[in-house]
Coordinates of C-alpha atoms in Angstrom, one line a residue:
Chain Q
X28 CA 18.3 -17.5 -27.7
X29 CA 21.1 -15.7 -25.9
X30 CA 23.8 -17.6 -24.1
X31 CA 25.7 -15.9 -21.4
X32 CA 29.3 -17.3 -21.0
X33 CA 31.6 -16.3 -18.1
X34 CA 35.3 -16.6 -18.5
X35 CA 36.7 -17.0 -15.1
X36 CA 39.6 -18.5 -13.1
X37 CA 40.1 -17.2 -9.6
X38 CA 43.8 -16.7 -10.1
X39 CA 45.1 -13.7 -12.0
X40 CA 47.3 -13.8 -15.1
X41 CA 46.2 -17.1 -16.4
X42 CA 44.7 -15.8 -19.6
X43 CA 41.1 -14.9 -18.9
X44 CA 41.1 -11.7 -21.1
X45 CA 43.1 -13.3 -23.9
X46 CA 40.5 -16.2 -23.8
X47 CA 37.5 -13.9 -23.7
X48 CA 38.8 -11.9 -26.7
X49 CA 39.5 -14.9 -28.7
X50 CA 36.3 -16.7 -27.9
X51 CA 34.3 -13.6 -28.8
X52 CA 36.1 -13.1 -32.1
X53 CA 35.8 -16.9 -32.9
X54 CA 32.1 -17.0 -32.3
X55 CA 31.5 -13.7 -34.2
X56 CA 33.6 -15.1 -37.1
X57 CA 31.0 -17.9 -37.3
X58 CA 28.3 -15.3 -38.0
X59 CA 27.0 -15.0 -34.4
X60 CA 26.2 -11.7 -32.8
X61 CA 28.5 -11.4 -29.9
X62 CA 29.0 -8.9 -27.0
X63 CA 32.1 -9.2 -24.8
X64 CA 32.0 -7.3 -21.5
X65 CA 34.9 -6.4 -19.2
X66 CA 33.9 -6.9 -15.6
X67 CA 37.2 -5.8 -14.2
X68 CA 36.2 -2.3 -12.9
X69 CA 39.3 -0.2 -12.2
X70 CA 41.6 -2.4 -14.2
X71 CA 40.3 -2.3 -17.7
X72 CA 42.3 -4.4 -20.1
X73 CA 39.9 -6.1 -22.6
X74 CA 39.9 -3.0 -24.8
X75 CA 43.7 -3.2 -25.2
X76 CA 43.6 -6.9 -26.1
X77 CA 40.7 -6.2 -28.6
X78 CA 42.6 -3.2 -30.0
X79 CA 39.9 -0.7 -29.4
X80 CA 41.3 1.2 -26.4
X81 CA 41.3 4.6 -28.2
X82 CA 37.6 4.3 -29.1
X83 CA 36.3 3.9 -25.5
X84 CA 34.0 6.8 -24.8
X85 CA 31.4 5.3 -22.4
X86 CA 31.8 2.2 -20.3
X87 CA 29.8 -0.5 -18.5
X88 CA 29.4 1.6 -15.3
X89 CA 28.2 4.6 -17.3
X90 CA 25.4 2.4 -18.7
X91 CA 24.5 0.9 -15.4
X92 CA 24.3 4.4 -13.8
X93 CA 22.2 5.7 -16.7
X94 CA 24.8 8.2 -17.9
X95 CA 24.5 6.9 -21.5
X96 CA 22.6 4.3 -23.5
X97 CA 23.9 0.8 -24.0
X98 CA 24.1 1.5 -27.8
X99 CA 26.4 4.5 -27.1
X100 CA 28.7 2.4 -25.0
X101 CA 29.0 -0.7 -27.2
X102 CA 32.1 -0.4 -29.3
X103 CA 31.7 -2.1 -32.7
X104 CA 34.7 -4.2 -33.8
X105 CA 36.4 -2.9 -36.9
X106 CA 37.2 -6.4 -38.2
X107 CA 33.9 -8.2 -37.6
X108 CA 30.5 -6.6 -38.0
X109 CA 28.7 -8.7 -35.4
X110 CA 31.1 -8.2 -32.6
X111 CA 30.8 -5.5 -29.9
X112 CA 32.9 -4.7 -26.8
X113 CA 31.7 -3.1 -23.6
X114 CA 34.7 -1.7 -21.7
X115 CA 35.1 -1.6 -17.9
X116 CA 35.2 1.6 -16.1
X117 CA 38.7 2.8 -15.3
X118 CA 38.1 5.2 -12.5
X119 CA 35.2 4.3 -10.4
X120 CA 35.1 2.2 -7.2
X121 CA 34.3 -1.5 -7.4
X122 CA 30.8 -1.0 -5.8
X123 CA 29.8 0.7 -9.0
X124 CA 28.5 -2.6 -10.3
X125 CA 25.2 -3.8 -8.9
X126 CA 23.3 -7.1 -9.5
X127 CA 20.3 -5.2 -10.7
X128 CA 22.4 -3.0 -13.0
X129 CA 24.2 -5.9 -14.6
X130 CA 20.9 -7.8 -15.0
X131 CA 19.4 -4.8 -16.8
X132 CA 22.3 -4.6 -19.3
X133 CA 22.2 -8.3 -19.9
X134 CA 18.5 -8.2 -20.5
X135 CA 18.8 -5.4 -23.0
X136 CA 21.5 -7.3 -24.9
X137 CA 19.2 -10.3 -25.0
X138 CA 16.4 -8.1 -26.3
X139 CA 18.7 -6.8 -29.0
X140 CA 19.2 -10.3 -30.3
X141 CA 22.7 -11.1 -29.3
X142 CA 23.5 -14.8 -29.6
X143 CA 26.4 -14.8 -27.1
X144 CA 27.4 -12.5 -24.2
X145 CA 30.9 -13.2 -23.0
X146 CA 31.6 -11.9 -19.5
X147 CA 35.3 -11.4 -18.8
X148 CA 35.7 -11.9 -15.1
X149 CA 38.3 -10.1 -12.9
X150 CA 40.6 -12.3 -10.8
X151 CA 39.7 -13.1 -7.2
X152 CA 36.3 -13.9 -5.7
X153 CA 35.2 -10.3 -4.9
X154 CA 32.1 -8.5 -6.2
X155 CA 33.2 -8.1 -9.9
X156 CA 34.0 -11.8 -10.2
X157 CA 30.8 -12.9 -8.5
X158 CA 28.7 -10.6 -10.7
X159 CA 30.5 -11.8 -13.8
X160 CA 29.4 -15.4 -13.0
X161 CA 26.0 -14.8 -11.4
X162 CA 23.9 -14.7 -14.6
X163 CA 26.0 -17.2 -16.6
X164 CA 24.6 -20.2 -18.5
X165 CA 28.0 -21.6 -19.1
X166 CA 31.4 -21.1 -17.6
X167 CA 34.9 -21.4 -19.1
X168 CA 37.3 -21.9 -16.2
X169 CA 40.8 -20.9 -17.5
X170 CA 43.5 -22.9 -15.7
X171 CA 47.3 -23.1 -16.0
X172 CA 48.8 -26.6 -15.2
X173 CA 50.3 -25.2 -12.0
X174 CA 49.3 -25.8 -8.3
X175 CA 47.9 -22.3 -7.3
X176 CA 45.9 -22.0 -10.5
X177 CA 44.3 -25.4 -10.1
X178 CA 43.5 -24.9 -6.5
X179 CA 41.9 -21.5 -7.2
X180 CA 39.9 -23.0 -10.1
X181 CA 38.4 -25.5 -7.7
X182 CA 37.2 -22.7 -5.4
X183 CA 35.6 -21.0 -8.5
X184 CA 33.9 -24.3 -9.5
X185 CA 32.4 -24.4 -6.0
X186 CA 31.1 -20.9 -6.3
X187 CA 29.7 -21.6 -9.8
X188 CA 27.7 -24.4 -8.4
X189 CA 26.3 -22.4 -5.5
X190 CA 26.4 -18.7 -6.0
X191 CA 24.9 -18.3 -9.5
X192 CA 21.3 -17.7 -10.7
X193 CA 21.1 -21.1 -12.3
X194 CA 22.3 -22.8 -9.1
X195 CA 19.7 -20.8 -7.0
X196 CA 16.9 -21.7 -9.4
X197 CA 18.0 -25.3 -9.3
X198 CA 17.6 -25.8 -13.1
X199 CA 20.7 -27.8 -13.8
X200 CA 23.3 -25.2 -12.7
X201 CA 25.9 -23.6 -14.9
X202 CA 27.5 -25.8 -17.5
X203 CA 31.2 -25.9 -16.7
X204 CA 34.3 -26.4 -19.0
X205 CA 38.0 -26.3 -18.4
X206 CA 40.3 -24.4 -20.7
X207 CA 44.0 -25.2 -20.1
X208 CA 46.4 -22.4 -21.1
X209 CA 50.2 -22.0 -21.2
X210 CA 50.4 -25.8 -21.8
X211 CA 53.9 -27.0 -22.6
X212 CA 53.8 -30.6 -23.9
X213 CA 57.6 -30.9 -23.7
X214 CA 57.6 -30.1 -20.0
X215 CA 54.7 -32.5 -19.5
X216 CA 56.6 -35.2 -21.2
X217 CA 59.7 -34.6 -19.0
X218 CA 57.5 -34.7 -15.9
X219 CA 57.9 -31.1 -14.9
X220 CA 54.3 -30.0 -15.7
X221 CA 51.0 -31.6 -14.8
X222 CA 49.3 -33.1 -17.9
X223 CA 45.7 -32.6 -19.2
X224 CA 44.5 -35.8 -17.5
X225 CA 45.9 -34.8 -14.1
X226 CA 44.2 -31.4 -14.1
X227 CA 41.0 -32.8 -15.4
X228 CA 41.1 -35.6 -12.8
X229 CA 41.6 -33.2 -9.9
X230 CA 38.9 -30.8 -10.9
X231 CA 36.5 -33.3 -12.3
X232 CA 35.2 -31.4 -15.3
X233 CA 35.6 -31.8 -19.0
X234 CA 38.3 -30.0 -21.0
X235 CA 37.0 -27.8 -23.9
X236 CA 40.4 -26.7 -25.1
X237 CA 44.1 -26.7 -24.5
X238 CA 46.1 -23.7 -25.6
X239 CA 49.8 -24.3 -25.9
X240 CA 52.3 -21.8 -24.5
X241 CA 53.1 -19.7 -27.5
X242 CA 55.0 -16.6 -28.5
X243 CA 52.0 -15.8 -30.6
X244 CA 50.0 -14.8 -27.5
X245 CA 52.3 -11.9 -26.6
X246 CA 52.7 -10.7 -30.2
X247 CA 48.9 -10.7 -30.5
X248 CA 48.4 -8.6 -27.3
X249 CA 51.2 -6.3 -28.4
X250 CA 49.3 -5.6 -31.6
X251 CA 45.8 -5.5 -30.1
X252 CA 44.7 -8.3 -32.4
X253 CA 43.1 -11.3 -30.6
X254 CA 45.4 -14.3 -31.1
X255 CA 42.6 -16.4 -32.7
X256 CA 43.0 -14.1 -35.7
X257 CA 46.6 -15.3 -36.1
X258 CA 45.9 -18.4 -38.1
X259 CA 49.7 -19.1 -38.3
X260 CA 50.1 -19.5 -34.5
X261 CA 49.4 -22.7 -32.7
X262 CA 47.6 -20.8 -29.9
X263 CA 45.3 -19.2 -32.5
X264 CA 44.4 -22.5 -34.0
X265 CA 43.9 -24.1 -30.6
X266 CA 41.4 -21.3 -29.8
X267 CA 39.6 -21.9 -33.1
X268 CA 39.2 -25.5 -32.1
X269 CA 37.9 -24.5 -28.6
X270 CA 35.3 -22.2 -30.3
X271 CA 34.2 -25.1 -32.6
X272 CA 33.7 -27.3 -29.5
X273 CA 31.8 -24.5 -27.8
X274 CA 29.5 -24.5 -30.8
X275 CA 28.9 -28.2 -30.5
X276 CA 31.4 -29.7 -32.9
X277 CA 33.9 -32.4 -32.0
X278 CA 37.5 -31.7 -32.7
X279 CA 40.5 -33.7 -31.5
X280 CA 43.0 -31.9 -29.3
X281 CA 46.1 -30.5 -31.1
X282 CA 49.5 -29.3 -30.0
X283 CA 49.3 -31.4 -26.8
X284 CA 52.0 -33.9 -27.7
X285 CA 55.8 -33.2 -27.4
X286 CA 57.6 -32.9 -30.7
X287 CA 59.4 -36.1 -31.5
X288 CA 63.1 -35.7 -31.2
X289 CA 65.4 -37.0 -34.0
X290 CA 67.8 -39.9 -33.4
X291 CA 70.7 -37.5 -32.9
X292 CA 69.0 -35.5 -30.2
X293 CA 67.8 -38.6 -28.5
X294 CA 71.4 -40.0 -28.2
X295 CA 73.2 -36.9 -27.3
X296 CA 70.4 -35.1 -25.3
X297 CA 69.2 -31.6 -26.0
Chain H
X29 CA 67.0 -37.1 -22.4
X30 CA 70.4 -38.2 -23.6
X31 CA 72.2 -41.5 -23.2
X32 CA 74.3 -40.3 -20.3
X33 CA 71.3 -38.9 -18.3
X34 CA 70.4 -42.5 -17.4
X35 CA 73.6 -42.6 -15.3
X36 CA 72.5 -39.6 -13.2
X37 CA 69.8 -40.2 -10.6
X38 CA 66.8 -38.0 -11.4
X39 CA 64.9 -36.3 -8.6
X40 CA 61.3 -37.4 -8.2
X41 CA 59.3 -35.8 -11.0
X42 CA 57.7 -32.6 -9.8
X43 CA 54.5 -32.9 -11.8
X44 CA 53.5 -36.0 -9.9
X45 CA 54.3 -34.3 -6.6
X46 CA 52.1 -31.4 -7.7
X47 CA 49.2 -33.7 -8.6
X48 CA 49.4 -35.5 -5.3
X49 CA 49.5 -32.4 -3.2
X50 CA 46.6 -30.9 -5.1
X51 CA 44.5 -34.1 -4.8
X52 CA 44.8 -33.9 -1.0
X53 CA 44.2 -30.2 -0.5
X54 CA 41.3 -30.0 -3.0
X55 CA 39.5 -32.9 -1.3
X56 CA 40.0 -31.3 2.0
X57 CA 38.7 -27.9 0.9
X58 CA 35.7 -29.4 -0.9
X59 CA 34.8 -31.2 2.3
X60 CA 35.1 -28.0 4.3
X61 CA 33.1 -25.8 1.9
X62 CA 29.7 -27.2 2.7
X63 CA 30.1 -26.6 6.5
X64 CA 28.8 -23.6 8.4
X65 CA 31.4 -20.9 8.9
X66 CA 31.2 -21.1 12.7
X67 CA 32.4 -24.7 12.9
X68 CA 36.1 -24.0 13.4
X69 CA 35.4 -21.5 16.2
X70 CA 32.9 -23.8 17.8
X71 CA 35.5 -26.6 17.7
X72 CA 38.2 -24.5 19.3
X73 CA 35.9 -23.3 22.1
X74 CA 34.6 -26.8 22.8
X75 CA 38.2 -28.0 22.9
X76 CA 39.0 -25.4 25.6
X77 CA 36.1 -26.4 27.7
X78 CA 36.9 -30.1 27.5
X79 CA 40.5 -29.5 28.3
X80 CA 39.5 -28.0 31.6
X81 CA 38.5 -31.5 32.7
X82 CA 40.3 -33.9 30.4
X83 CA 43.7 -33.3 28.7
X84 CA 42.7 -34.3 25.2
X85 CA 44.7 -33.9 22.0
X86 CA 43.9 -30.8 19.9
X87 CA 42.9 -33.1 17.0
X88 CA 40.9 -35.4 19.2
X89 CA 37.7 -33.5 18.5
X90 CA 35.7 -34.4 15.4
X91 CA 32.8 -32.2 14.4
X92 CA 30.4 -32.8 11.6
X93 CA 27.1 -31.4 10.4
X94 CA 25.0 -33.9 8.7
X95 CA 21.7 -33.5 7.0
X96 CA 19.0 -35.9 8.1
X97 CA 15.9 -35.3 6.1
X98 CA 14.6 -31.8 7.0
X99 CA 16.8 -31.3 10.0
X100 CA 20.6 -30.9 10.5
X101 CA 22.5 -32.9 13.1
X102 CA 25.6 -31.6 14.7
X103 CA 27.7 -34.6 15.5
X104 CA 30.6 -34.3 18.0
X105 CA 33.0 -37.0 18.9
X106 CA 35.9 -36.7 21.3
X107 CA 38.5 -39.3 21.6
X108 CA 39.6 -39.5 25.3
X109 CA 43.2 -40.4 26.0
X110 CA 43.8 -44.0 27.1
X111 CA 44.6 -43.2 30.7
X112 CA 42.3 -40.5 31.9
X113 CA 44.8 -37.7 32.6
X114 CA 42.5 -35.6 34.8
X115 CA 44.3 -32.4 35.7
X116 CA 42.2 -31.9 38.9
X117 CA 42.9 -35.5 40.1
X118 CA 46.5 -35.1 39.2
X119 CA 46.7 -31.9 41.2
X120 CA 45.0 -33.6 44.2
X121 CA 47.4 -36.5 44.0
X122 CA 50.3 -34.1 44.0
X123 CA 49.0 -32.2 47.0
X124 CA 48.5 -35.4 49.1
X125 CA 52.0 -36.5 48.3
X126 CA 53.4 -33.5 50.0

């Protein structure tokens, strides 16, 4: 059975594409057949994060408009056999996506036996974002522990429970999870950043992962290697944990406590 | 935090301020999201009409849509000021005083 997962947030720059890439790689690494689709028409970026930007020939809009087949447009990942990327169009206007067209592509992927389809949503609540979430079975809402991100996430949660196919059919709605990114345990400990419990409390949904603020994320995007493949980085390990939870395993949260300071640092400050 | 930091007064921690602000605004926006789009405009126009007769406060009008079985009920409540400050009566009183 195919599961469609939307990665969304409302606010831009919180880590949707980084998350989409890492979740897709993580699920594929577990032997699942995964397609990851960039819905950000006009501002394509998933290809860069996945490191396949020079292999994009056809894109999502080409497929929808019948200018190529889906097979031609799917870019096979060089690292993992069961992972495919569908890039967003760079040049066309945003109206190039249609509900029928998106549904057709998703149905074809389902028939091709994909286990997971990850929809990387654009920021905002315009057409691209609403189409990315419309057909979803599950939603990963990416949120930074920061006021504007949390508020926007709440708007998105409202849309997920009203403007999606599952909400319209009334069969339980879209399963929603929170993924906190750019989490800084030291700043939480000093009272300068909202903690996991605060964000979870305000938004009222469960947390599937907490990704610490980490230099590894920028290095990974520089190199075009999704950060989950960097087993040495805390962010990569935190994404692996999130993928495991997505697959139904229970894993305790890691990298969410401030490092204990030594006696010297405690006496003289840092 | 070092030993000497205790001597300095710390400003109220910003994370708890953020949490408190968010709790309020999110609750407000959730309450607003279920309502029809025309409610704010309806509220404003009703306020204008009422103010022709009674000088009520801008926030004296409470407007709700509630679902009652199959039908929806538009509920409107206006809190009148304690002393009826009727502009027409006030004008008449001013005229007779001349």
